[in-house]
mmCIF file of C-alpha atoms in Angstrom:
data_model
loop_
_atom_site.group_PDB
_atom_site.id
_atom_site.type_symbol
_atom_site.label_atom_id
_atom_site.label_comp_id
_atom_site.label_asym_id
_atom_site.label_seq_id
_atom_site.Cartn_x
_atom_site.Cartn_y
_atom_site.Cartn_z
ATOM 1 C CA UNK K 1197 94.010 74.087 137.162
ATOM 2 C CA UNK K 1198 94.700 77.353 138.495
ATOM 3 C CA UNK K 1199 95.418 79.922 136.064
ATOM 4 C CA UNK K 1200 99.014 80.256 135.983
ATOM 5 C CA UNK K 1201 98.821 76.728 135.478
ATOM 6 C CA UNK K 1202 96.111 77.287 132.306
ATOM 7 C CA UNK K 1203 98.780 80.142 130.725
ATOM 8 C CA UNK K 1204 101.504 77.011 131.201
ATOM 9 C CA UNK K 1205 99.346 74.245 129.662
ATOM 10 C CA UNK K 1206 98.676 77.468 126.676
ATOM 11 C CA UNK K 1207 101.886 77.925 126.479
ATOM 12 C CA UNK K 1208 102.815 74.177 125.718
ATOM 13 C CA UNK K 1209 100.209 73.749 123.001
ATOM 14 C CA UNK K 1210 100.985 77.158 121.391
ATOM 15 C CA UNK K 1211 104.498 75.558 120.960
ATOM 16 C CA UNK K 1212 103.276 72.564 119.367
ATOM 17 C CA UNK K 1213 101.094 74.304 116.530
ATOM 18 C CA UNK K 1214 104.004 76.900 116.131
ATOM 19 C CA UNK K 1215 107.361 73.168 115.721
ATOM 20 C CA UNK K 1216 104.254 71.994 112.959
ATOM 21 C CA UNK K 1217 103.328 75.165 110.762
ATOM 22 C CA UNK K 1218 107.193 76.011 110.113
ATOM 23 C CA UNK K 1219 108.076 71.779 109.847
ATOM 24 C CA UNK K 1220 105.197 72.388 107.263
ATOM 25 C CA UNK K 1221 106.553 75.766 105.865
ATOM 26 C CA UNK K 1222 109.885 73.458 105.526
ATOM 27 C CA UNK K 1223 108.291 70.267 103.990
ATOM 28 C CA UNK K 1224 106.184 73.307 101.612
ATOM 29 C CA UNK K 1225 109.641 74.791 100.421
ATOM 30 C CA UNK K 1226 111.408 71.883 99.379
ATOM 31 C CA UNK K 1227 107.856 70.772 97.398
ATOM 32 C CA UNK K 1228 108.031 73.749 95.644
ATOM 33 C CA UNK K 1229 111.426 73.153 93.116
ATOM 34 C CA UNK K 1230 110.585 68.583 93.621
ATOM 35 C CA UNK K 1231 108.308 66.736 92.126
ATOM 36 C CA UNK K 1232 106.805 63.587 95.094
ATOM 37 C CA UNK K 1233 107.096 59.999 93.038
ATOM 38 C CA UNK K 1234 103.944 60.690 90.111
ATOM 39 C CA UNK K 1235 102.844 63.995 92.439
ATOM 40 C CA UNK K 1236 103.698 67.426 90.282
ATOM 41 C CA UNK K 1237 105.487 70.274 92.284
ATOM 42 C CA UNK K 1238 104.043 73.137 94.169
ATOM 43 C CA UNK K 1239 105.580 75.142 92.302
ATOM 44 C CA UNK K 1240 103.895 73.236 89.272
ATOM 45 C CA UNK K 1241 100.316 73.558 90.818
ATOM 46 C CA UNK K 1242 100.205 77.413 91.316
ATOM 47 C CA UNK K 1243 101.329 78.444 87.790
ATOM 48 C CA UNK K 1244 99.239 75.567 86.222
ATOM 49 C CA UNK K 1245 96.351 78.074 85.936
ATOM 50 C CA UNK K 1246 98.844 80.311 83.966
ATOM 51 C CA UNK K 1247 100.410 77.672 82.167
ATOM 52 C CA UNK K 1248 97.129 77.152 80.347
ATOM 53 C CA UNK K 1249 96.369 80.217 78.872
ATOM 54 C CA UNK K 1250 96.948 79.370 75.191
ATOM 55 C CA UNK K 1251 101.337 80.275 73.888
ATOM 56 C CA UNK K 1252 100.493 83.142 71.618
ATOM 57 C CA UNK K 1253 98.708 84.902 74.010
ATOM 58 C CA UNK K 1254 102.339 84.323 76.856
ATOM 59 C CA UNK K 1255 105.458 86.295 76.517
ATOM 60 C CA UNK K 1256 107.670 85.153 75.318
ATOM 61 C CA UNK K 1257 105.665 84.064 72.200
ATOM 62 C CA UNK K 1258 105.399 79.565 72.395
ATOM 63 C CA UNK K 1259 107.656 79.993 74.927
ATOM 64 C CA UNK K 1260 108.470 77.871 78.425
ATOM 65 C CA UNK K 1261 106.323 79.113 80.417
ATOM 66 C CA UNK K 1262 107.920 81.574 83.710
ATOM 67 C CA UNK K 1263 106.425 84.014 85.884
ATOM 68 C CA UNK K 1264 108.576 87.341 86.302
ATOM 69 C CA UNK K 1265 110.642 88.038 88.561
ATOM 70 C CA UNK K 1266 111.448 91.534 88.972
ATOM 71 C CA UNK K 1267 113.970 91.549 92.195
ATOM 72 C CA UNK K 1268 116.459 90.163 94.456
ATOM 73 C CA UNK K 1269 115.176 87.346 96.342
ATOM 74 C CA UNK K 1270 111.960 87.539 95.017
ATOM 75 C CA UNK K 1271 111.484 84.287 93.966
ATOM 76 C CA UNK K 1272 112.722 83.591 97.016
ATOM 77 C CA UNK K 1273 110.058 84.836 99.612
ATOM 78 C CA UNK K 1274 106.962 83.902 96.741
ATOM 79 C CA UNK K 1275 108.751 79.825 97.346
ATOM 80 C CA UNK K 1276 108.834 80.981 100.967
ATOM 81 C CA UNK K 1277 104.684 82.485 100.858
ATOM 82 C CA UNK K 1278 104.049 79.722 99.010
ATOM 83 C CA UNK K 1279 105.745 76.830 101.455
ATOM 84 C CA UNK K 1280 104.016 77.954 104.252
ATOM 85 C CA UNK K 1281 101.162 78.482 102.537
ATOM 86 C CA UNK K 1282 100.764 74.471 101.875
ATOM 87 C CA UNK K 1283 102.046 73.365 104.953
ATOM 88 C CA UNK K 1284 99.670 75.411 107.308
ATOM 89 C CA UNK K 1285 97.080 73.064 104.726
ATOM 90 C CA UNK K 1286 98.877 70.076 105.187
ATOM 91 C CA UNK K 1287 99.490 70.275 109.368
ATOM 92 C CA UNK K 1288 96.456 71.580 109.461
ATOM 93 C CA UNK K 1289 95.346 68.185 111.880
ATOM 94 C CA UNK K 1290 97.846 68.783 113.606
ATOM 95 C CA UNK K 1291 97.987 71.845 115.041
ATOM 96 C CA UNK K 1292 94.104 72.138 114.806
ATOM 97 C CA UNK K 1293 94.439 69.890 117.645
ATOM 98 C CA UNK K 1294 96.489 71.321 119.946
ATOM 99 C CA UNK K 1295 94.399 74.512 120.210
ATOM 100 C CA UNK K 1296 91.221 71.667 119.939
ATOM 101 C CA UNK K 1297 93.415 69.490 123.149
ATOM 102 C CA UNK K 1298 93.530 73.196 124.896
ATOM 103 C CA UNK K 1299 89.596 73.966 124.651
ATOM 104 C CA UNK K 1300 88.147 70.408 124.920
ATOM 105 C CA UNK K 1301 89.011 70.253 128.740
ATOM 106 C CA UNK K 1302 86.331 72.750 129.194
ATOM 107 C CA UNK K 1303 83.151 71.840 127.361
ATOM 108 C CA UNK K 1304 80.716 69.309 128.068
ATOM 109 C CA UNK K 1305 80.246 65.852 126.188
ATOM 110 C CA UNK K 1306 77.097 67.691 123.485
ATOM 111 C CA UNK K 1307 79.708 70.260 123.150
ATOM 112 C CA UNK K 1308 82.234 68.222 122.035
ATOM 113 C CA UNK K 1309 80.394 66.400 119.618
ATOM 114 C CA UNK K 1310 79.422 70.287 118.678
ATOM 115 C CA UNK K 1311 82.026 71.822 117.773
ATOM 116 C CA UNK K 1312 83.602 68.525 116.061
ATOM 117 C CA UNK K 1313 81.389 68.602 113.729
ATOM 118 C CA UNK K 1314 81.521 71.875 112.623
ATOM 119 C CA UNK K 1315 85.431 71.936 112.071
ATOM 120 C CA UNK K 1316 84.805 68.973 110.287
ATOM 121 C CA UNK K 1317 82.079 70.516 107.620
ATOM 122 C CA UNK K 1318 83.885 73.922 107.722
ATOM 123 C CA UNK K 1319 87.318 71.698 106.236
ATOM 124 C CA UNK K 1320 85.703 70.631 103.540
ATOM 125 C CA UNK K 1321 83.529 73.670 102.723
ATOM 126 C CA UNK K 1322 87.284 75.595 102.317
ATOM 127 C CA UNK K 1323 88.001 73.157 101.134
ATOM 128 C CA UNK K 1324 85.169 72.792 97.744
ATOM 129 C CA UNK K 1325 85.529 76.078 97.711
ATOM 130 C CA UNK K 1326 89.703 76.816 97.156
ATOM 131 C CA UNK K 1327 89.364 73.513 94.360
ATOM 132 C CA UNK K 1328 86.411 74.928 92.822
ATOM 133 C CA UNK K 1329 89.325 78.423 92.271
ATOM 134 C CA UNK K 1330 91.767 76.200 91.311
ATOM 135 C CA UNK K 1331 89.656 75.132 88.455
ATOM 136 C CA UNK K 1332 87.970 78.067 87.308
ATOM 137 C CA UNK K 1333 91.328 80.215 87.501
ATOM 138 C CA UNK K 1334 92.754 79.847 84.674
ATOM 139 C CA UNK K 1335 89.253 80.725 82.424
ATOM 140 C CA UNK K 1336 88.984 83.626 84.727
ATOM 141 C CA UNK K 1337 92.591 84.214 83.570
ATOM 142 C CA UNK K 1338 92.341 83.545 79.746
ATOM 143 C CA UNK K 1339 88.910 85.845 79.787
ATOM 144 C CA UNK K 1340 91.067 89.013 81.350
ATOM 145 C CA UNK K 1341 94.394 88.771 78.949
ATOM 146 C CA UNK K 1342 91.990 88.570 76.254
ATOM 147 C CA UNK K 1343 91.697 92.589 76.543
ATOM 148 C CA UNK K 1344 93.636 95.080 74.844
ATOM 149 C CA UNK K 1345 92.800 93.618 70.899
ATOM 150 C CA UNK K 1346 95.382 91.437 70.911
ATOM 151 C CA UNK K 1347 98.348 94.577 71.417
ATOM 152 C CA UNK K 1348 99.530 93.055 74.915
ATOM 153 C CA UNK K 1349 101.148 89.349 75.438
ATOM 154 C CA UNK K 1350 100.988 88.408 79.358
ATOM 155 C CA UNK K 1351 103.649 87.852 81.559
ATOM 156 C CA UNK K 1352 103.038 87.858 84.958
ATOM 157 C CA UNK K 1353 105.675 88.900 88.594
ATOM 158 C CA UNK K 1354 105.437 85.817 90.499
ATOM 159 C CA UNK K 1355 104.311 88.180 93.558
ATOM 160 C CA UNK K 1356 101.550 89.872 92.074
ATOM 161 C CA UNK K 1357 100.398 85.956 90.304
ATOM 162 C CA UNK K 1358 100.915 84.494 93.810
ATOM 163 C CA UNK K 1359 98.482 87.129 95.176
ATOM 164 C CA UNK K 1360 95.896 87.203 92.538
ATOM 165 C CA UNK K 1361 95.414 83.046 92.481
ATOM 166 C CA UNK K 1362 96.046 82.966 96.810
ATOM 167 C CA UNK K 1363 92.912 85.802 97.028
ATOM 168 C CA UNK K 1364 90.858 83.799 94.830
ATOM 169 C CA UNK K 1365 91.446 80.474 96.714
ATOM 170 C CA UNK K 1366 90.818 82.329 100.092
ATOM 171 C CA UNK K 1367 87.583 84.253 98.573
ATOM 172 C CA UNK K 1368 85.478 81.107 97.203
ATOM 173 C CA UNK K 1369 86.922 78.716 100.609
ATOM 174 C CA UNK K 1370 85.059 81.504 103.437
ATOM 175 C CA UNK K 1371 82.010 81.718 101.120
ATOM 176 C CA UNK K 1372 81.832 78.435 100.795
ATOM 177 C CA UNK K 1373 81.380 78.648 104.813
ATOM 178 C CA UNK K 1374 77.628 80.387 104.547
ATOM 179 C CA UNK K 1375 75.760 77.603 105.178
ATOM 180 C CA UNK K 1376 77.397 76.878 107.973
ATOM 181 C CA UNK K 1377 76.692 79.968 108.915
ATOM 182 C CA UNK K 1378 72.615 79.771 108.288
ATOM 183 C CA UNK K 1379 72.680 76.178 110.233
ATOM 184 C CA UNK K 1380 74.183 77.659 112.911
ATOM 185 C CA UNK K 1381 72.109 80.680 113.093
ATOM 186 C CA UNK K 1382 68.633 78.540 112.364
ATOM 187 C CA UNK K 1383 70.216 76.236 115.822
ATOM 188 C CA UNK K 1384 70.615 79.001 117.817
ATOM 189 C CA UNK K 1385 66.610 80.378 117.501
ATOM 190 C CA UNK K 1386 68.215 83.736 115.353
ATOM 191 C CA UNK K 1387 66.801 82.986 112.069
ATOM 192 C CA UNK K 1388 63.778 80.553 111.498
ATOM 193 C CA UNK K 1389 62.599 78.639 107.640
ATOM 194 C CA UNK K 1390 59.888 80.664 107.610
ATOM 195 C CA UNK K 1391 61.598 84.202 108.044
ATOM 196 C CA UNK K 1392 64.787 82.854 105.222
ATOM 197 C CA UNK K 1393 62.554 81.734 102.760
ATOM 198 C CA UNK K 1394 60.318 84.771 102.375
ATOM 199 C CA UNK K 1395 63.967 86.887 101.923
ATOM 200 C CA UNK K 1396 65.436 84.376 99.260
ATOM 201 C CA UNK K 1397 64.940 86.116 96.241
ATOM 202 C CA UNK K 1398 67.045 89.443 97.897
ATOM 203 C CA UNK K 1399 69.566 87.342 99.918
ATOM 204 C CA UNK K 1400 69.897 85.186 96.086
ATOM 205 C CA UNK K 1401 70.049 88.418 94.930
ATOM 206 C CA UNK K 1402 73.051 90.220 97.340
ATOM 207 C CA UNK K 1403 75.197 86.621 96.486
ATOM 208 C CA UNK K 1404 75.319 87.735 92.207
ATOM 209 C CA UNK K 1405 76.620 91.471 93.826
ATOM 210 C CA UNK K 1406 78.728 89.674 96.420
ATOM 211 C CA UNK K 1407 80.046 87.287 93.672
ATOM 212 C CA UNK K 1408 79.759 90.328 90.900
ATOM 213 C CA UNK K 1409 82.631 91.818 93.566
ATOM 214 C CA UNK K 1410 84.972 89.961 95.103
ATOM 215 C CA UNK K 1411 85.976 88.007 92.233
ATOM 216 C CA UNK K 1412 87.806 89.568 89.299
ATOM 217 C CA UNK K 1413 86.344 91.288 86.441
ATOM 218 C CA UNK K 1414 85.673 87.785 84.111
ATOM 219 C CA UNK K 1415 81.354 87.011 83.968
ATOM 220 C CA UNK K 1416 82.689 83.447 84.250
ATOM 221 C CA UNK K 1417 84.183 82.812 87.963
ATOM 222 C CA UNK K 1418 80.851 85.629 88.927
ATOM 223 C CA UNK K 1419 78.747 83.434 87.607
ATOM 224 C CA UNK K 1420 80.633 80.338 89.206
ATOM 225 C CA UNK K 1421 80.878 81.551 92.545
ATOM 226 C CA UNK K 1422 77.499 83.129 92.808
ATOM 227 C CA UNK K 1423 75.554 79.672 91.080
ATOM 228 C CA UNK K 1424 77.175 77.490 94.005
ATOM 229 C CA UNK K 1425 76.832 79.484 97.082
ATOM 230 C CA UNK K 1426 72.637 79.906 95.225
ATOM 231 C CA UNK K 1427 72.368 75.741 95.883
ATOM 232 C CA UNK K 1428 74.736 75.903 99.529
ATOM 233 C CA UNK K 1429 72.295 78.414 100.038
ATOM 234 C CA UNK K 1430 68.958 76.091 99.270
ATOM 235 C CA UNK K 1431 70.889 72.574 100.567
ATOM 236 C CA UNK K 1432 71.355 75.005 104.091
ATOM 237 C CA UNK K 1433 67.423 76.708 103.701
ATOM 238 C CA UNK K 1434 66.105 72.409 103.364
ATOM 239 C CA UNK K 1435 68.303 71.487 106.964
ATOM 240 C CA UNK K 1436 66.734 74.439 108.345
ATOM 241 C CA UNK K 1437 63.152 73.048 107.390
ATOM 242 C CA UNK K 1438 63.895 69.972 108.917
ATOM 243 C CA UNK K 1439 65.211 71.524 111.927
ATOM 244 C CA UNK K 1440 62.062 74.224 113.089
ATOM 245 C CA UNK K 1441 59.520 71.183 111.672
ATOM 246 C CA UNK K 1442 61.481 68.976 114.370
ATOM 247 C CA UNK K 1443 61.285 71.821 116.793
ATOM 248 C CA UNK K 1444 57.525 72.888 116.275
ATOM 249 C CA UNK K 1445 56.362 68.791 116.630
ATOM 250 C CA UNK K 1446 58.533 69.059 120.094
ATOM 251 C CA UNK K 1447 56.884 72.652 121.165
ATOM 252 C CA UNK K 1448 53.010 71.215 120.004
ATOM 253 C CA UNK K 1449 53.934 67.788 122.017
ATOM 254 C CA UNK K 1450 54.948 69.718 125.561
ATOM 255 C CA UNK K 1451 52.004 72.099 125.484
ATOM 256 C CA UNK K 1452 54.359 75.513 125.056
ATOM 257 C CA UNK K 1453 52.744 75.758 121.597
ATOM 258 C CA UNK K 1454 49.092 76.975 123.503
ATOM 259 C CA UNK K 1455 50.764 79.767 126.381
ATOM 260 C CA UNK K 1456 50.768 82.879 125.860
ATOM 261 C CA UNK K 1457 53.656 85.620 126.100
ATOM 262 C CA UNK K 1458 53.234 85.960 129.745
ATOM 263 C CA UNK K 1459 52.804 83.315 130.523
ATOM 264 C CA UNK K 1460 55.298 80.283 132.501
ATOM 265 C CA UNK K 1461 56.520 77.556 130.113
ATOM 266 C CA UNK K 1462 55.577 74.154 132.479
ATOM 267 C CA UNK K 1463 58.906 73.168 134.463
ATOM 268 C CA UNK K 1464 58.946 70.319 136.456
ATOM 269 C CA UNK K 1465 62.565 69.884 139.398
ATOM 270 C CA UNK K 1466 62.839 66.621 141.209
ATOM 271 C CA UNK K 1467 65.553 68.070 143.749
ATOM 272 C CA UNK K 1468 68.419 65.622 144.221
ATOM 273 C CA UNK K 1469 69.130 64.081 147.184
ATOM 274 C CA UNK K 1470 72.263 65.478 147.798
ATOM 275 C CA UNK K 1471 70.244 68.773 148.222
ATOM 276 C CA UNK K 1472 68.390 66.917 150.758
ATOM 277 C CA UNK K 1473 72.419 66.833 152.813
ATOM 278 C CA UNK K 1474 73.780 69.710 155.295
ATOM 279 C CA UNK K 1475 76.246 71.485 154.319
ATOM 280 C CA UNK K 1476 78.528 71.047 156.720
ATOM 281 C CA UNK K 1477 78.804 68.800 159.478
ATOM 282 C CA UNK K 1478 77.747 64.566 159.626
ATOM 283 C CA UNK K 1479 74.322 63.840 159.090
ATOM 284 C CA UNK K 1480 72.681 61.744 162.056
ATOM 285 C CA UNK K 1481 72.350 58.656 160.094
ATOM 286 C CA UNK K 1482 75.676 57.450 159.432
ATOM 287 C CA UNK K 1483 76.560 58.161 163.327
ATOM 288 C CA UNK K 1484 76.042 54.385 164.723
#
């Protein structure tokens, strides 16, 4: 394909991806206020952590669980933002496929396999982190609302509360990509198992400090994120251990370990038959 054909192909794939996002946003907007069978509405799912706060700590006390709207159209903008986010997640296979279909023809089969594995694992890890954050959010809110000695009642504005929940989901989801990053760096030879093992204590301390900074000011969510990162780090550490062991065995079999730093590795090259053919003209053995 020529350059202009690549541009046209990218524009077509981008258009399909945007259409998928718009359709997902419309469905998410409608889902915000409507149940789908036994599935709760999107609004109920979003306000679920807030509604789990004890009634005597919410305002109005003992009343219905509702968020506060302080400016006109705030509820509409929140519904649209949450709907677009949910639609992007639900239609992720569609718009991700469009970008994949654009870059896949330029990849080798091995590169395609690695890319598909990476996207699949990254999606599952992000979803796992987001789910953990959603289940931790009620406990975090309950702890945060206990400050003040009972002199305050909690009534969140819709915009602030939605921003808090979405930020928590994104922080946990992105943090769960840590093992995938470590495995990728190990695969390309940047870090090795022995190096990670030597730095284990420092890395664990850094993860606890990171969890303290990115989570709300409650120990429950901080400890949950830090412990989850530690478990994922240990899993990735064992994966790098097996990979390095396999690589060292391969290097020993091929004789690379016995070579000096300035000595060339054994390399055998057998030219293909096409290298013996002339660059132009007709081969003599083809002439009858």
